[in-house]
Amino acid sequence: MTRTLKWTLLAPYMLWIVVFVIIPIALIAWNSFFDLEGRLTLDNFVRFFSPTYLKMSFISIWYAFLITFISLLVAYPTAYVLSRTRHKQLLLLLIILPSWVNLLLKTYAFMGIFGMYGLVNAFLSLFGIPAQEILFTDFSFIFVSVYIFIPFMILPIYNAMEEMPRGLIEAALDLGASQWTVIRRVIWPLTLDGVKTGIQAVFIPSLSLFMITRLIAGNRVITLGTAIEQHFLVTQDWGMGATIAIVLVLMMVVTMRFAQATPRA
Amino acid sequence: MQGILRLYAFVLIAVLLLWSTAGAIEKQAYQTTSDAIIVYNWGDYIDPGLISKFEEETGIRVIYQTFDSNEAMLAKIAQGGTPFDVAVPSEYAVSRMIAEDLLIPLDLKAIPNLKNIDQRFLNQSFDPHNRYSIPYFWGTVGIVYNAHVLGEGAIKSWNDLWDPTYRNSILLVDGAREIIGMALNSLGYSLNDTDEAHLLAAKAKLDELTPNVRAIVGDEIKFLLETDEATIGVVWSGDAAEIMSENEAFDYVIPEEGTNLWFDNFVIPKTARNIPGAHAFINFMLDAENAAINTEYVGYATPNLAAHAYLPEDVRDDPRFYPDASVQEKLEVYRDLGKVMLGRYNELFLEFKMHRK
């Protein structure tokens, strides 16, 4: 391929990257150096390291961790079983299908399901259990988040499972490895890349969740995403909003480094 | 190589063509000479029947667009892309728009129906002598509560909300001014207070309310209360009226300590192209009969005194929505506190949200 041809092919994507990735990030970084009165300052970063925002960061990371961990816990065995059933395509479709439905719609549906007079409480009342407060609790928040993110965890793990040669497991069993040893020494290491991709796909967006925090958690869970929304739309403190966004970008870089798929030799 | 370049050229031409067509269509849609006006209002905040009536009477076409926060509306008008002819900001947004030179002074001679507006609601501090704005609806911030569950008259004041028996029963509206203002009022301070010590006291008082707070939500608060998700809500009076019409168990109180008095107002922004049309629309909406029809539809309190004659008695004599003078004395209009102070309010509100049970 000649050089000119290569550059001609690349040009549209390069343009895309510059206009929609590099310039916006630069603009956010630029904004983060201005305070409410439009003065050039490092104040926003100092403010970020105040107890309020540190606590918020900690809360965000903690909930993102819980969401990711529970997703993984559910997704891993699911992906394993999925790769070994006969109706793979159908089951896979059923897992992906909900992600075609608008997020807001799903969230509103859960408000109905978890409500005092919702489906879950109607079911519980069949057994004489009084109505429980489910909506606006940590449980409902994590449940709905996991529900929304789980396809993104299952898919990469499933792909990794599919790529794994079956013969390896049979060979390990033939050579006397126990079931547990096979899982630990063969299946897990061979699907680790899928797991890492899944973690990236779930952890990073959960760090900046904002709409679900209001609709399902009733603003009892405040993540960095919520704070950004507030600063941009209500306070109009673009500087502080941009600062939080920059810190989030840095956090994501760190996550990517930790959860990077190991390059194949 | 040739092929690729030709493809790029094709895409580029297609983009330019689509762009110019879209531009032309948009221009046509907003062709606001003398035959159309663009009205920019809150969602579901006008009787659609009145728009048709206005169009029939005057032959002016109305393009109706909606916003869901003053801030969003401000941003869009400041940016100036769409030639809005009439907008309906709340009072603090009116003062900000005046300060930022985004409004055209009203020609009050072109709005003879101004005489219908109650004198008490004219000449307010946010717009002296109504140079730029005319009140559209007004209301309060207060408490709706389930009278069947809690008992008639169970709640009379802000401080009643701190009763430990109301654990996990309260829904708050997601607004920094409203909730910090409520705490300030409960302590006997003004809801425009900017004294740091008072604000910190208000924040501390809010933290004590946390065990009673079930959630802090937006517009969903109406649907949540209507479906009995909680027994108490801190809401705007208009939302309260809507909740009460859907769920009879609920009652509304204006808290004893005093609360916020708010106005939504007609203004003509700088973006206007059809200024006579805008005046005609405002005048039409201020007509006594039209205002009464609109009030019945929207459910908020009208400042239109002449319209009262056309309203059912139980609406206009309802002290919860048309409080008498002694109650009105305790009501306060939000002053525009400026960006920095508003930032402080929001930060405290954010900290309150983060406070866990």
Short mmCIF file of N, CA, C and O in Angstrom, two decimals, chain B residues 129-183:
data_model
loop_
_atom_site.label_atom_id
_atom_site.label_comp_id
_atom_site.label_asym_id
_atom_site.label_seq_id
_atom_site.Cartn_x
_atom_site.Cartn_y
_atom_site.Cartn_z
N HIS B 129 -41.96 48.25 37.81
CA HIS B 129 -42.85 48.85 36.82
C HIS B 129 -43.13 47.95 35.61
O HIS B 129 -43.58 48.43 34.58
N ASN B 130 -42.86 46.67 35.74
CA ASN B 130 -43.15 45.72 34.67
C ASN B 130 -42.68 46.20 33.30
O ASN B 130 -43.40 46.14 32.32
N ARG B 131 -41.46 46.65 33.26
CA ARG B 131 -40.93 47.11 31.97
C ARG B 131 -40.71 45.95 31.02
O ARG B 131 -40.82 46.12 29.80
N TYR B 132 -40.38 44.77 31.56
CA TYR B 132 -40.02 43.66 30.69
C TYR B 132 -40.94 42.44 30.83
O TYR B 132 -40.90 41.56 29.99
N SER B 133 -41.70 42.37 31.91
CA SER B 133 -42.40 41.11 32.15
C SER B 133 -43.79 41.32 32.73
O SER B 133 -44.06 42.34 33.38
N ILE B 134 -44.67 40.35 32.46
CA ILE B 134 -46.02 40.36 33.02
C ILE B 134 -46.28 38.97 33.60
O ILE B 134 -46.04 37.97 32.93
N PRO B 135 -46.75 38.90 34.85
CA PRO B 135 -46.94 37.57 35.47
C PRO B 135 -47.96 36.71 34.71
O PRO B 135 -49.00 37.20 34.27
N TYR B 136 -47.63 35.43 34.56
CA TYR B 136 -48.47 34.46 33.85
C TYR B 136 -49.21 33.59 34.86
O TYR B 136 -50.42 33.50 34.85
N PHE B 137 -48.45 32.94 35.73
CA PHE B 137 -49.03 32.21 36.85
C PHE B 137 -48.17 32.47 38.07
O PHE B 137 -47.03 32.89 37.95
N TRP B 138 -48.73 32.22 39.24
CA TRP B 138 -47.92 32.35 40.45
C TRP B 138 -48.26 31.19 41.36
O TRP B 138 -49.23 30.46 41.16
N GLY B 139 -47.45 31.01 42.37
CA GLY B 139 -47.72 29.92 43.31
C GLY B 139 -46.73 29.93 44.44
O GLY B 139 -45.96 30.87 44.61
N THR B 140 -46.78 28.85 45.21
CA THR B 140 -45.93 28.75 46.40
C THR B 140 -45.19 27.42 46.36
O THR B 140 -45.44 26.59 45.51
N VAL B 141 -44.28 27.25 47.31
CA VAL B 141 -43.67 25.94 47.56
C VAL B 141 -44.24 25.48 48.89
O VAL B 141 -44.27 26.26 49.85
N GLY B 142 -44.73 24.27 48.95
CA GLY B 142 -45.34 23.82 50.20
C GLY B 142 -45.31 22.32 50.34
O GLY B 142 -44.52 21.64 49.68
N ILE B 143 -46.19 21.81 51.21
CA ILE B 143 -46.17 20.39 51.54
C ILE B 143 -47.48 19.74 51.11
O ILE B 143 -48.56 20.23 51.46
N VAL B 144 -47.40 18.67 50.33
CA VAL B 144 -48.59 17.84 50.13
C VAL B 144 -48.46 16.63 51.05
O VAL B 144 -47.36 16.09 51.19
N TYR B 145 -49.52 16.23 51.67
CA TYR B 145 -49.44 15.05 52.54
C TYR B 145 -50.72 14.25 52.42
O TYR B 145 -51.78 14.78 52.07
N ASN B 146 -50.59 12.97 52.71
CA ASN B 146 -51.72 12.07 52.62
C ASN B 146 -52.57 12.20 53.88
O ASN B 146 -52.22 11.67 54.93
N ALA B 147 -53.69 12.93 53.75
CA ALA B 147 -54.51 13.21 54.93
C ALA B 147 -55.23 11.95 55.42
O ALA B 147 -55.56 11.84 56.59
N HIS B 148 -55.48 11.00 54.56
CA HIS B 148 -56.13 9.76 54.98
C HIS B 148 -55.22 8.94 55.88
O HIS B 148 -55.66 8.32 56.84
N VAL B 149 -53.92 8.96 55.58
CA VAL B 149 -52.98 8.16 56.37
C VAL B 149 -52.52 8.93 57.60
O VAL B 149 -52.50 8.40 58.71
N LEU B 150 -52.14 10.20 57.42
CA LEU B 150 -51.55 10.95 58.52
C LEU B 150 -52.60 11.70 59.35
O LEU B 150 -52.31 12.13 60.46
N GLY B 151 -53.80 11.83 58.80
CA GLY B 151 -54.84 12.57 59.52
C GLY B 151 -54.95 13.99 59.02
O GLY B 151 -53.94 14.61 58.68
N GLU B 152 -56.18 14.49 58.99
CA GLU B 152 -56.46 15.85 58.52
C GLU B 152 -55.68 16.85 59.39
O GLU B 152 -55.69 16.76 60.61
N GLY B 153 -54.97 17.77 58.75
CA GLY B 153 -54.26 18.81 59.50
C GLY B 153 -53.04 18.32 60.25
O GLY B 153 -52.55 18.99 61.16
N ALA B 154 -52.54 17.15 59.90
CA ALA B 154 -51.37 16.59 60.61
C ALA B 154 -50.14 17.48 60.42
O ALA B 154 -49.31 17.58 61.31
N ILE B 155 -50.06 18.10 59.25
CA ILE B 155 -48.88 18.92 58.97
C ILE B 155 -49.31 20.35 58.73
O ILE B 155 -50.22 20.62 57.94
N LYS B 156 -48.67 21.27 59.46
CA LYS B 156 -49.00 22.68 59.31
C LYS B 156 -47.77 23.50 59.01
O LYS B 156 -47.85 24.59 58.46
N SER B 157 -46.59 23.01 59.39
CA SER B 157 -45.39 23.83 59.28
C SER B 157 -44.23 23.02 58.74
O SER B 157 -44.28 21.79 58.69
N TRP B 158 -43.19 23.74 58.33
CA TRP B 158 -41.98 23.05 57.88
C TRP B 158 -41.45 22.16 59.00
O TRP B 158 -41.04 21.03 58.75
N ASN B 159 -41.46 22.70 60.23
CA ASN B 159 -40.84 21.96 61.32
C ASN B 159 -41.55 20.64 61.63
O ASN B 159 -40.94 19.73 62.18
N ASP B 160 -42.82 20.52 61.22
CA ASP B 160 -43.52 19.24 61.40
C ASP B 160 -42.83 18.11 60.66
O ASP B 160 -42.96 16.94 61.03
N LEU B 161 -42.12 18.45 59.59
CA LEU B 161 -41.48 17.41 58.79
C LEU B 161 -40.40 16.66 59.55
O LEU B 161 -40.06 15.53 59.23
N TRP B 162 -39.85 17.33 60.58
CA TRP B 162 -38.75 16.71 61.34
C TRP B 162 -39.26 15.69 62.38
O TRP B 162 -38.47 15.09 63.08
N ASP B 163 -40.58 15.51 62.46
CA ASP B 163 -41.16 14.55 63.40
C ASP B 163 -40.61 13.14 63.11
O ASP B 163 -40.75 12.64 62.00
N PRO B 164 -40.00 12.49 64.12
CA PRO B 164 -39.37 11.18 63.86
C PRO B 164 -40.36 10.09 63.41
O PRO B 164 -39.93 9.08 62.84
N THR B 165 -41.66 10.30 63.60
CA THR B 165 -42.61 9.27 63.16
C THR B 165 -42.72 9.23 61.63
O THR B 165 -43.26 8.29 61.08
N TYR B 166 -42.22 10.28 60.96
CA TYR B 166 -42.32 10.29 59.50
C TYR B 166 -41.09 9.67 58.84
O TYR B 166 -40.68 10.06 57.75
N ARG B 167 -40.47 8.71 59.49
CA ARG B 167 -39.27 8.09 58.96
C ARG B 167 -39.52 7.55 57.53
O ARG B 167 -40.50 6.86 57.29
N ASN B 168 -38.61 7.89 56.63
CA ASN B 168 -38.70 7.41 55.24
C ASN B 168 -40.00 7.75 54.53
O ASN B 168 -40.43 7.00 53.66
N SER B 169 -40.65 8.84 54.90
CA SER B 169 -41.95 9.13 54.29
C SER B 169 -41.94 10.33 53.34
O SER B 169 -42.94 10.61 52.73
N ILE B 170 -40.82 11.07 53.28
CA ILE B 170 -40.87 12.35 52.58
C ILE B 170 -40.15 12.27 51.23
O ILE B 170 -39.04 11.75 51.13
N LEU B 171 -40.80 12.81 50.22
CA LEU B 171 -40.13 13.02 48.93
C LEU B 171 -39.86 14.52 48.79
O LEU B 171 -40.76 15.33 49.01
N LEU B 172 -38.63 14.86 48.43
CA LEU B 172 -38.29 16.28 48.23
C LEU B 172 -38.10 16.53 46.76
O LEU B 172 -37.64 15.66 46.01
N VAL B 173 -38.45 17.75 46.34
CA VAL B 173 -38.21 18.11 44.96
C VAL B 173 -36.73 18.46 44.81
O VAL B 173 -36.11 19.00 45.73
N ASP B 174 -36.14 18.10 43.67
CA ASP B 174 -34.71 18.24 43.48
C ASP B 174 -34.35 19.67 43.06
O ASP B 174 -34.07 19.94 41.90
N GLY B 175 -34.38 20.59 44.01
CA GLY B 175 -34.03 21.97 43.70
C GLY B 175 -33.30 22.58 44.89
O GLY B 175 -33.80 22.55 46.02
N ALA B 176 -32.11 23.14 44.65
CA ALA B 176 -31.30 23.67 45.74
C ALA B 176 -32.00 24.84 46.42
O ALA B 176 -32.07 24.91 47.65
N ARG B 177 -32.54 25.78 45.62
CA ARG B 177 -33.20 26.95 46.21
C ARG B 177 -34.38 26.51 47.08
O ARG B 177 -34.59 27.04 48.17
N GLU B 178 -35.18 25.58 46.57
CA GLU B 178 -36.38 25.16 47.28
C GLU B 178 -36.03 24.50 48.63
O GLU B 178 -36.63 24.83 49.65
N ILE B 179 -35.08 23.58 48.60
CA ILE B 179 -34.83 22.78 49.81
C ILE B 179 -33.98 23.55 50.83
O ILE B 179 -34.27 23.56 52.03
N ILE B 180 -32.94 24.24 50.37
CA ILE B 180 -32.17 25.07 51.31
C ILE B 180 -33.10 26.18 51.84
O ILE B 180 -33.07 26.51 53.03
N GLY B 181 -33.95 26.73 50.95
CA GLY B 181 -34.90 27.75 51.37
C GLY B 181 -35.85 27.24 52.44
O GLY B 181 -36.14 27.93 53.41
N MET B 182 -36.31 26.00 52.29
CA MET B 182 -37.18 25.39 53.28
C MET B 182 -36.48 25.32 54.64
O MET B 182 -37.06 25.67 55.68
N ALA B 183 -35.21 24.90 54.64
CA ALA B 183 -34.47 24.80 55.90
C ALA B 183 -34.27 26.18 56.51
O ALA B 183 -34.43 26.37 57.73
#
